[in-house]
Coordinates of C-alpha atoms in Angstrom, one line a residue:
M6 CA -0.1 0.0 0.0
K7 CA 2.8 2.4 0.8
R8 CA 4.3 1.6 -2.5
F9 CA 1.2 3.2 -4.2
T10 CA 0.6 6.1 -1.8
T11 CA 4.1 7.5 -1.9
P12 CA 4.1 8.3 -5.6
L13 CA 0.6 9.7 -5.3
W14 CA 1.6 12.0 -2.4
N15 CA 4.7 13.1 -4.4
R16 CA 2.4 14.0 -7.3
V17 CA 0.1 16.0 -5.0
R18 CA 3.0 17.9 -3.6
W19 CA 4.2 18.6 -7.1
L20 CA 0.9 20.1 -7.8
E21 CA 0.9 22.2 -4.5
R22 CA 2.7 25.1 -5.9
P23 CA 0.6 25.4 -9.2
L24 CA -2.6 25.1 -7.2
A25 CA -1.5 27.8 -4.8
D26 CA -0.5 30.1 -7.6
A27 CA -3.8 29.5 -9.3
L28 CA -5.7 30.2 -6.1
F29 CA -3.7 33.4 -5.7
A30 CA -4.5 34.5 -9.2
I31 CA -8.3 33.8 -8.6
L32 CA -8.3 35.8 -5.4
L33 CA -6.3 38.7 -7.0
L34 CA -8.8 38.8 -9.9
A35 CA -11.8 38.7 -7.6
L36 CA -10.1 41.6 -5.5
V37 CA -9.7 43.7 -8.7
V38 CA -13.2 43.1 -9.9
T39 CA -14.6 43.9 -6.4
C40 CA -12.5 47.2 -6.3
G41 CA -13.7 48.1 -9.7
W42 CA -17.3 47.5 -8.7
L43 CA -16.9 49.6 -5.5
V44 CA -15.3 52.5 -7.5
A45 CA -18.1 52.4 -10.0
R46 CA -20.8 52.5 -7.3
H47 CA -19.2 54.8 -4.8
D48 CA -17.1 57.7 -6.2
R49 CA -14.4 59.1 -3.9
T50 CA -11.9 61.7 -4.7
W51 CA -8.8 63.1 -3.0
D52 CA -7.1 66.3 -4.0
W53 CA -3.3 65.9 -3.6
T54 CA -2.4 69.1 -5.4
R55 CA -0.4 71.7 -3.5
T56 CA -2.8 74.5 -4.5
A57 CA -6.0 72.4 -4.1
T58 CA -6.9 72.8 -7.7
N59 CA -9.5 70.1 -7.6
T60 CA -11.2 71.3 -4.5
L61 CA -14.0 73.9 -4.1
S62 CA -12.3 77.1 -3.0
P63 CA -13.2 78.7 0.4
Q64 CA -14.7 81.7 -1.4
S65 CA -17.2 79.4 -3.2
R66 CA -18.1 77.7 0.1
V67 CA -18.8 81.1 1.7
I68 CA -21.2 81.8 -1.3
L69 CA -23.0 78.5 -0.8
E70 CA -23.5 79.1 2.8
R71 CA -25.7 82.1 2.0
L72 CA -28.2 79.9 0.2
D73 CA -31.5 79.3 2.1
A74 CA -33.5 77.8 -0.7
P75 CA -32.9 74.9 -3.2
L76 CA -30.5 75.5 -6.0
R77 CA -31.2 73.7 -9.3
V78 CA -28.6 73.4 -12.1
S79 CA -29.5 72.2 -15.6
V80 CA -26.7 71.1 -17.9
F81 CA -27.7 71.2 -21.5
A82 CA -25.7 68.3 -22.9
D83 CA -26.1 64.5 -23.2
A84 CA -25.0 63.0 -19.9
R85 CA -23.0 60.3 -21.7
T86 CA -20.8 62.7 -23.6
P87 CA -17.2 63.5 -22.5
L88 CA -18.2 67.2 -22.1
A89 CA -21.1 66.5 -19.8
K90 CA -18.8 64.2 -17.7
A91 CA -16.2 67.0 -17.4
I92 CA -18.9 69.4 -16.3
G93 CA -20.2 66.8 -13.8
Q94 CA -16.7 66.6 -12.3
L95 CA -16.8 70.4 -11.7
L96 CA -20.3 70.3 -10.3
A97 CA -19.4 67.4 -8.0
R98 CA -17.4 69.9 -6.0
Y99 CA -20.6 71.9 -5.4
T100 CA -22.7 68.9 -4.6
E101 CA -20.2 67.7 -2.1
A102 CA -20.5 71.1 -0.2
L103 CA -24.3 71.4 -0.9
P104 CA -25.8 67.9 -1.1
E105 CA -29.3 69.2 -1.7
M106 CA -28.3 70.9 -4.9
E107 CA -30.2 69.3 -7.9
V108 CA -28.4 68.7 -11.1
L109 CA -30.2 67.8 -14.3
Y110 CA -28.8 66.9 -17.7
L111 CA -30.9 67.9 -20.7
D112 CA -30.0 67.0 -24.2
P113 CA -30.9 70.1 -26.3
Q114 CA -31.9 67.8 -29.2
L115 CA -34.4 65.9 -27.0
F116 CA -35.6 69.1 -25.1
P117 CA -35.5 71.9 -27.6
E118 CA -38.2 73.9 -25.9
Q119 CA -36.3 74.0 -22.5
A120 CA -33.1 75.0 -24.4
R121 CA -34.8 77.8 -26.2
D122 CA -36.5 79.0 -23.0
A123 CA -33.1 79.1 -21.3
D124 CA -31.5 81.0 -24.2
V125 CA -29.0 78.2 -24.8
A126 CA -26.8 78.6 -27.9
L127 CA -24.0 76.1 -27.2
L128 CA -23.8 72.6 -25.9
G129 CA -22.7 72.4 -22.3
Q130 CA -24.2 75.7 -21.2
I131 CA -25.5 75.7 -17.6
L132 CA -28.8 77.2 -16.3
L133 CA -29.0 78.1 -12.6
E134 CA -32.3 78.6 -10.9
Y135 CA -32.8 79.9 -7.4
R136 CA -35.9 81.4 -5.8
G137 CA -37.5 82.1 -9.1
R138 CA -34.5 83.8 -10.5
R139 CA -32.4 82.3 -13.2
E140 CA -29.2 82.9 -15.2
T141 CA -27.6 81.0 -18.1
L142 CA -23.9 80.9 -18.1
K143 CA -21.8 81.7 -21.1
E144 CA -18.6 80.1 -19.8
I145 CA -17.9 77.2 -17.5
G146 CA -15.7 77.4 -14.5
E147 CA -15.8 77.6 -10.7
R148 CA -15.4 81.4 -10.8
A149 CA -18.2 81.8 -13.3
I150 CA -20.6 79.5 -11.4
S151 CA -19.9 81.0 -8.0
A152 CA -20.3 84.5 -9.3
A153 CA -23.6 83.6 -10.9
I154 CA -24.8 82.1 -7.6
A155 CA -23.8 85.2 -5.8
R156 CA -25.8 87.3 -8.2
L157 CA -28.8 85.1 -7.8
T158 CA -28.8 85.7 -4.1
E159 CA -29.1 89.4 -4.5
T160 CA -32.7 90.8 -4.6
R161 CA -31.4 94.1 -6.0
S162 CA -28.5 95.4 -7.9
P163 CA -26.8 98.1 -5.9
W164 CA -24.5 100.5 -7.7
I165 CA -21.3 102.3 -6.9
A166 CA -20.6 105.7 -8.3
V167 CA -16.9 106.2 -9.3
I168 CA -15.7 109.9 -9.5
E169 CA -14.0 110.6 -12.9
G170 CA -13.4 113.5 -15.2
H171 CA -10.1 114.9 -13.9
G172 CA -7.7 112.1 -14.6
E173 CA -8.8 109.7 -11.8
R174 CA -8.5 106.0 -12.1
A175 CA -11.1 104.7 -14.5
I176 CA -13.3 101.9 -13.2
D177 CA -13.6 100.4 -16.7
G178 CA -10.0 101.4 -17.8
E179 CA -7.4 98.9 -19.1
R180 CA -4.3 100.9 -18.2
G181 CA -2.1 99.5 -15.5
T182 CA -3.1 102.3 -13.1
D183 CA -6.9 101.9 -13.7
L184 CA -9.4 99.9 -11.7
G185 CA -10.7 97.8 -14.6
R186 CA -10.2 94.5 -12.9
L187 CA -11.8 95.7 -9.8
G188 CA -14.8 96.8 -11.9
H189 CA -15.1 93.4 -13.5
E190 CA -15.0 91.9 -10.0
L191 CA -17.9 94.0 -8.9
T192 CA -19.9 93.4 -12.0
D193 CA -19.4 89.6 -11.6
Q194 CA -21.1 90.0 -8.1
G195 CA -24.1 91.9 -9.6
F196 CA -23.0 95.4 -8.6
L197 CA -23.4 98.3 -11.0
T198 CA -20.4 100.6 -11.3
R199 CA -21.0 103.9 -13.0
S200 CA -18.6 106.7 -13.6
L201 CA -19.7 110.1 -12.4
D202 CA -18.4 113.5 -13.6
L203 CA -19.4 116.0 -11.1
A204 CA -18.6 118.8 -13.6
R205 CA -21.6 117.7 -15.6
A206 CA -23.9 116.2 -12.8
Q207 CA -23.0 119.0 -10.3
D208 CA -24.2 116.6 -7.5
V209 CA -24.1 113.0 -6.5
P210 CA -27.5 111.4 -7.2
N211 CA -29.7 110.9 -4.2
N212 CA -30.1 107.2 -4.6
T213 CA -26.3 106.7 -4.5
R214 CA -25.2 104.8 -1.4
L215 CA -21.4 104.5 -2.0
V216 CA -18.9 106.7 -3.9
M217 CA -15.4 105.7 -4.8
L218 CA -12.8 108.5 -5.2
S219 CA -9.2 108.5 -6.3
N220 CA -6.9 111.5 -6.4
P221 CA -7.4 113.5 -9.5
R222 CA -4.5 114.6 -11.7
L223 CA -6.2 117.8 -12.5
P224 CA -7.6 120.1 -9.8
L225 CA -11.4 119.8 -9.2
F226 CA -13.6 122.8 -9.3
S227 CA -14.9 124.1 -6.0
G228 CA -18.4 123.2 -7.0
E229 CA -17.5 119.6 -7.5
V230 CA -15.8 119.3 -4.1
Q231 CA -18.9 121.0 -2.6
G232 CA -21.0 118.3 -4.3
L233 CA -19.0 115.6 -2.6
M234 CA -19.3 117.3 0.8
R235 CA -23.1 117.5 0.3
F236 CA -23.1 113.9 -0.4
L237 CA -21.4 113.2 2.9
D238 CA -23.7 115.6 4.7
R239 CA -26.6 113.4 3.4
G240 CA -25.0 110.3 5.0
G241 CA -23.4 108.7 2.0
N242 CA -20.5 106.3 2.3
L243 CA -17.1 107.0 0.7
L244 CA -14.0 105.0 -0.3
W245 CA -11.1 107.5 -0.9
L246 CA -8.0 106.0 -2.5
M247 CA -5.3 108.6 -1.9
D248 CA -1.8 108.8 -3.4
P249 CA 1.3 110.8 -2.6
G250 CA 1.2 114.3 -4.1
P251 CA -1.1 117.2 -4.1
L252 CA -4.8 116.7 -3.3
N253 CA -5.8 118.9 -6.3
G254 CA -8.8 120.6 -4.8
L255 CA -9.7 117.9 -2.2
E256 CA -8.3 119.7 0.7
P257 CA -11.7 120.7 2.0
L258 CA -12.8 117.1 2.0
A259 CA -9.6 116.2 4.0
D260 CA -10.4 118.9 6.5
L261 CA -14.0 117.8 6.9
L262 CA -12.7 114.3 7.9
G263 CA -9.9 115.8 10.0
L264 CA -7.2 113.8 8.2
H265 CA -3.6 114.3 9.3
I266 CA -1.4 113.2 6.4
L267 CA 2.2 112.4 7.4
P268 CA 4.9 113.7 5.0
G269 CA 6.7 111.4 2.6
V270 CA 5.9 107.9 1.6
V271 CA 5.9 104.7 3.7
V272 CA 9.0 102.4 3.4
D273 CA 8.9 99.0 5.0
A274 CA 11.9 96.7 5.4
S275 CA 9.6 93.7 5.5
A276 CA 8.7 94.2 1.8
A277 CA 11.8 92.2 0.9
D278 CA 10.1 89.1 2.6
F279 CA 7.5 89.2 -0.2
G280 CA 9.9 89.5 -3.1
V281 CA 9.4 93.3 -3.6
E282 CA 12.6 95.0 -4.7
T283 CA 11.7 98.5 -3.7
P284 CA 11.4 99.4 0.0
A285 CA 8.8 102.1 -0.8
V286 CA 6.0 99.6 0.0
A287 CA 3.6 99.5 3.0
V288 CA 2.9 95.9 4.1
I289 CA -0.3 95.2 6.0
S290 CA 0.1 91.8 7.7
D291 CA -1.5 92.2 11.1
Y292 CA -5.3 92.7 10.9
P293 CA -7.2 93.9 14.0
E294 CA -10.4 92.3 15.1
H295 CA -13.1 94.2 13.3
P296 CA -15.9 93.5 10.8
L297 CA -13.9 95.3 8.2
T298 CA -11.1 92.7 8.4
E299 CA -13.3 89.6 8.7
G300 CA -11.9 86.8 6.7
L301 CA -8.7 88.7 5.8
S302 CA -5.5 86.7 6.3
K303 CA -3.1 87.3 3.4
P304 CA -0.8 90.3 3.7
A305 CA -1.7 93.3 1.5
I306 CA 1.0 95.2 -0.4
L307 CA 0.5 99.0 -0.8
P308 CA 3.2 100.5 -3.1
G309 CA 4.0 104.1 -2.6
S310 CA 1.6 104.7 0.3
L311 CA 0.9 107.6 2.5
A312 CA 0.6 107.3 6.3
F313 CA -1.9 109.1 8.6
G314 CA -2.1 110.2 12.1
S315 CA -4.6 108.7 14.4
T316 CA -6.7 111.8 15.0
V317 CA -10.0 112.7 13.1
A318 CA -12.3 115.6 13.1
P319 CA -14.9 116.2 15.8
G320 CA -18.0 114.2 15.2
W321 CA -16.2 111.4 13.5
T322 CA -15.1 108.2 15.2
L323 CA -12.0 106.3 14.2
E324 CA -13.5 102.8 14.2
T325 CA -10.2 101.0 13.3
F326 CA -7.1 101.4 11.2
L327 CA -4.8 99.2 9.3
A328 CA -1.2 99.7 10.0
T329 CA 2.3 98.7 8.8
G330 CA 4.8 96.8 11.0
E331 CA 7.5 98.0 13.3
R332 CA 10.2 97.9 10.5
S333 CA 8.6 100.8 8.7
W334 CA 8.6 104.6 8.7
N335 CA 7.6 107.6 6.6
E336 CA 10.5 108.4 4.4
T337 CA 10.6 112.1 3.5
G338 CA 13.7 111.9 1.3
A339 CA 14.5 110.1 -2.0
V340 CA 14.0 106.4 -1.8
F341 CA 17.1 104.9 -3.4
G342 CA 20.3 103.3 -2.2
A343 CA 20.8 102.8 1.5
I344 CA 18.1 104.7 3.6
D345 CA 17.5 105.0 7.2
R346 CA 15.0 106.8 9.4
D347 CA 15.8 110.4 10.4
E348 CA 14.0 111.6 13.5
V349 CA 15.1 115.2 13.0
V350 CA 12.9 115.7 9.8
G351 CA 9.8 114.1 11.3
E352 CA 10.1 110.5 10.2
L353 CA 8.1 108.4 12.6
P354 CA 8.7 104.7 13.3
G355 CA 6.0 102.1 12.6
P356 CA 3.4 100.9 13.1
L357 CA 1.9 103.6 10.9
P358 CA -1.8 103.8 9.9
V359 CA -2.2 103.5 6.2
A360 CA -6.0 102.8 6.0
L361 CA -8.6 104.6 8.2
A362 CA -12.2 103.4 8.9
L363 CA -14.3 106.4 10.1
T364 CA -17.9 106.5 11.2
R365 CA -20.4 109.0 12.5
T366 CA -24.1 109.0 13.3
L367 CA -26.2 111.7 11.6
P368 CA -28.9 113.1 14.0
E369 CA -31.5 113.4 11.2
T370 CA -31.4 109.7 10.2
E371 CA -29.8 108.0 13.2
T372 CA -27.9 105.8 10.7
A373 CA -24.2 105.0 10.8
Q374 CA -22.2 106.7 8.1
R375 CA -18.9 105.0 6.9
V376 CA -15.8 106.4 5.3
A377 CA -12.7 104.5 4.5
V378 CA -9.5 106.3 3.5
V379 CA -6.4 104.5 2.1
G380 CA -3.1 106.1 1.6
D381 CA -2.5 104.2 -1.7
G382 CA -4.7 103.6 -4.7
D383 CA -2.2 101.4 -6.6
F384 CA -3.0 98.3 -4.6
L385 CA -6.4 98.0 -6.4
S386 CA -5.0 98.9 -9.8
N387 CA -5.0 96.4 -12.7
V388 CA -1.3 95.7 -12.0
Q389 CA -1.5 95.3 -8.3
I390 CA -4.9 93.9 -7.4
G391 CA -3.9 90.3 -7.9
S392 CA -0.8 90.6 -5.7
H393 CA -1.1 88.7 -2.3
G394 CA -4.1 89.9 -0.4
N395 CA -4.8 93.2 -2.2
Q396 CA -8.1 92.1 -3.8
A397 CA -9.4 90.6 -0.5
L398 CA -8.6 93.9 1.3
G399 CA -10.4 95.9 -1.4
I400 CA -13.5 93.7 -1.2
G401 CA -13.4 93.9 2.5
L402 CA -13.3 97.7 2.5
L403 CA -16.3 97.8 0.1
R404 CA -18.2 95.2 2.0
W405 CA -17.8 97.3 5.2
L406 CA -18.8 100.4 3.4
N407 CA -21.9 98.7 2.0
A408 CA -23.3 99.2 5.5
G409 CA -23.5 95.6 6.5
E410 CA -25.8 94.6 3.6
E411 CA -25.3 91.2 2.0
G412 CA -23.2 91.1 -1.1
L413 CA -19.7 91.8 -2.1
L414 CA -18.3 88.4 -1.3
E415 CA -14.8 87.5 -2.5
L416 CA -15.0 85.4 -5.6
P417 CA -12.7 82.5 -6.4
P418 CA -9.4 83.5 -8.0
L419 CA -8.9 83.2 -11.7
P420 CA -7.4 79.8 -12.7
S421 CA -3.6 80.2 -12.9
A422 CA -1.3 78.3 -15.1
T423 CA 0.1 75.1 -13.6
E424 CA 3.5 75.7 -12.1
P425 CA 6.2 73.6 -13.9
L426 CA 8.0 70.9 -12.1
E427 CA 11.7 72.0 -11.9
L428 CA 14.2 69.5 -10.4
S429 CA 17.7 70.5 -9.3
T430 CA 20.7 68.6 -10.7
A431 CA 21.1 66.7 -7.5
R432 CA 17.5 65.6 -7.4
R433 CA 17.6 64.5 -11.1
T434 CA 20.7 62.4 -10.4
L435 CA 19.1 60.9 -7.3
L436 CA 16.0 60.1 -9.3
G437 CA 18.0 58.5 -12.1
V438 CA 20.1 56.4 -9.6
W439 CA 16.9 55.1 -7.9
A440 CA 15.1 54.3 -11.2
L441 CA 18.1 52.8 -13.1
I442 CA 20.2 51.2 -10.3
A443 CA 18.6 51.0 -6.9
L444 CA 15.1 49.8 -7.9
P445 CA 16.4 47.0 -10.3
A446 CA 18.9 45.9 -7.7
I447 CA 16.1 45.6 -5.0
F448 CA 14.1 43.4 -7.4
L449 CA 17.2 41.3 -8.3
I450 CA 18.3 40.8 -4.7
G451 CA 14.7 39.9 -3.8
G452 CA 14.4 37.4 -6.6
I453 CA 17.7 35.7 -5.7
A454 CA 16.6 35.5 -2.0
I455 CA 13.3 33.9 -2.9
R456 CA 15.0 31.4 -5.1
W457 CA 17.6 30.5 -2.5
H458 CA 14.9 30.1 0.1
R459 CA 12.9 27.7 -2.2
W460 CA 16.1 25.8 -2.9
R461 CA 16.8 25.4 0.8
V462 CA 13.2 24.1 1.5
Q463 CA 13.5 21.5 -1.3

C-alpha cells in the first residue's frame, strides 16, 4: 500500500505550488473586480495638489453658505458625452458642499423647448435657478458658477458711483493704473459701477449709497468738491483712494474728515520678505479684530503709500485702522540706495496707519455713516490687485462700506497656469540612480533571495 501512496503523495506535492498560484490568481482577480465595482458604485476623490486645484475654494463655500433655498442646475448636454462628464466633475465639488443641490442633464436635441427658453446657444451651457431667478452661463468654471450664484442671491442690484473726469483711475480702464479688474469683479457680483463726472452732474444722485474716489490729476472745481461734501452731509459712504502728491482741490474734504497726512511715503523693510525689490511699500500683515477685516489673512502690499495720524475731526469716530509693521517709517527723502529713518525731519517709526475706517451718526437719520481712506490707490489697480491679499482687502473695504448689507463676497481667483516641475541637478541624479540602479537591484536581490529560500526548502 505504501508503494502506491508514496508516488501519489509526491504528485500531489508537485501540484501544490501550481494550485497555490492558481488560487492566488483567482483571489487577486476577484479583488480587482470587487474594487472596480466599488469604485463604479461609490465615487471618492482626494485632492493631492499643492494648490488644491480640484477642491472647491473657500470663497465658493462662503457663497454657498448664504443659500437658504434649493438651487437647481440644468446642464444642456447629453450625460453620456465627455463634455457632460467633465462638467459633472466640476459640479461634483458643489454637490459635495451642498448635497441638496439638484443637477439635471438635458440634451438640447431631445428638449429643444427648454433649451430655447433658457436661451441656450452652445452645448454644455448651464442654467442656474434659485428662488424664481435664473441665469444661463456663457462660460464654464468655478469662478463663473460661484459669481452667478452670488448674483442670484441678490434681490437688487446696488450701484457704486466712481468719480471721474479729472484724470482719476477709471473703473472700466485697461491701463495698469486703472481699476478695470476691480470693476469686472464688482460686475461679476451683480453690482453696477457707474462713472460720475461732477462737472456735468454737479451733484451726486440721491439714490447713491457709495462713492469711490481716487486722487485727480487735474484740480477739481470748488463746485465739484462741494457736491462731494453735500453727499457726505446726506449720510453717503465714501471710499477714498489717496496717493502721494497734491490733493488737487480735495483739501476741504480732508479737512472735513480731519485727516492728518504724514509727510513722505511709507518704506517697509519687510517688503523684501514678499519679493518686492523697492522698500517704498507698505505691508499690512496684522489685521485687527473688526468687521472690516473679517476673513482677511493674506498680507496686503501697498506700493508708494501715505501714512496718517490717528486723529480725526470732531463728530467722526476712528473705528479702526490698518497699520504697517514695526520695521517701517515715513521716508521724506529720496527712496534709493541705503536709507534710514531720520527723526530730525519728522520721520516716525512704525506701526503707521495707512488705512482709516471712520464712522459717525447723523442726528437726522440715526444711521451710521462710513468712510474709508487708504493712503494708496495702486493696490487696487490692474497691475497690483492680484498681488497677495490686495483684492481681498479691497473687497473687505467695500463690503464694510456697504453698511453691512449682503453682497460683495470675494469670488474664487482666476485659474492660474500650472507651475512647472523643476528639479535640481542633485535631485535629477538621485531620481536616475533610484530608477536605473537601486530599484532594479532591489528586485534582483529579492528574486535571488526567494529562489535561494525555495532551494533550501526543497
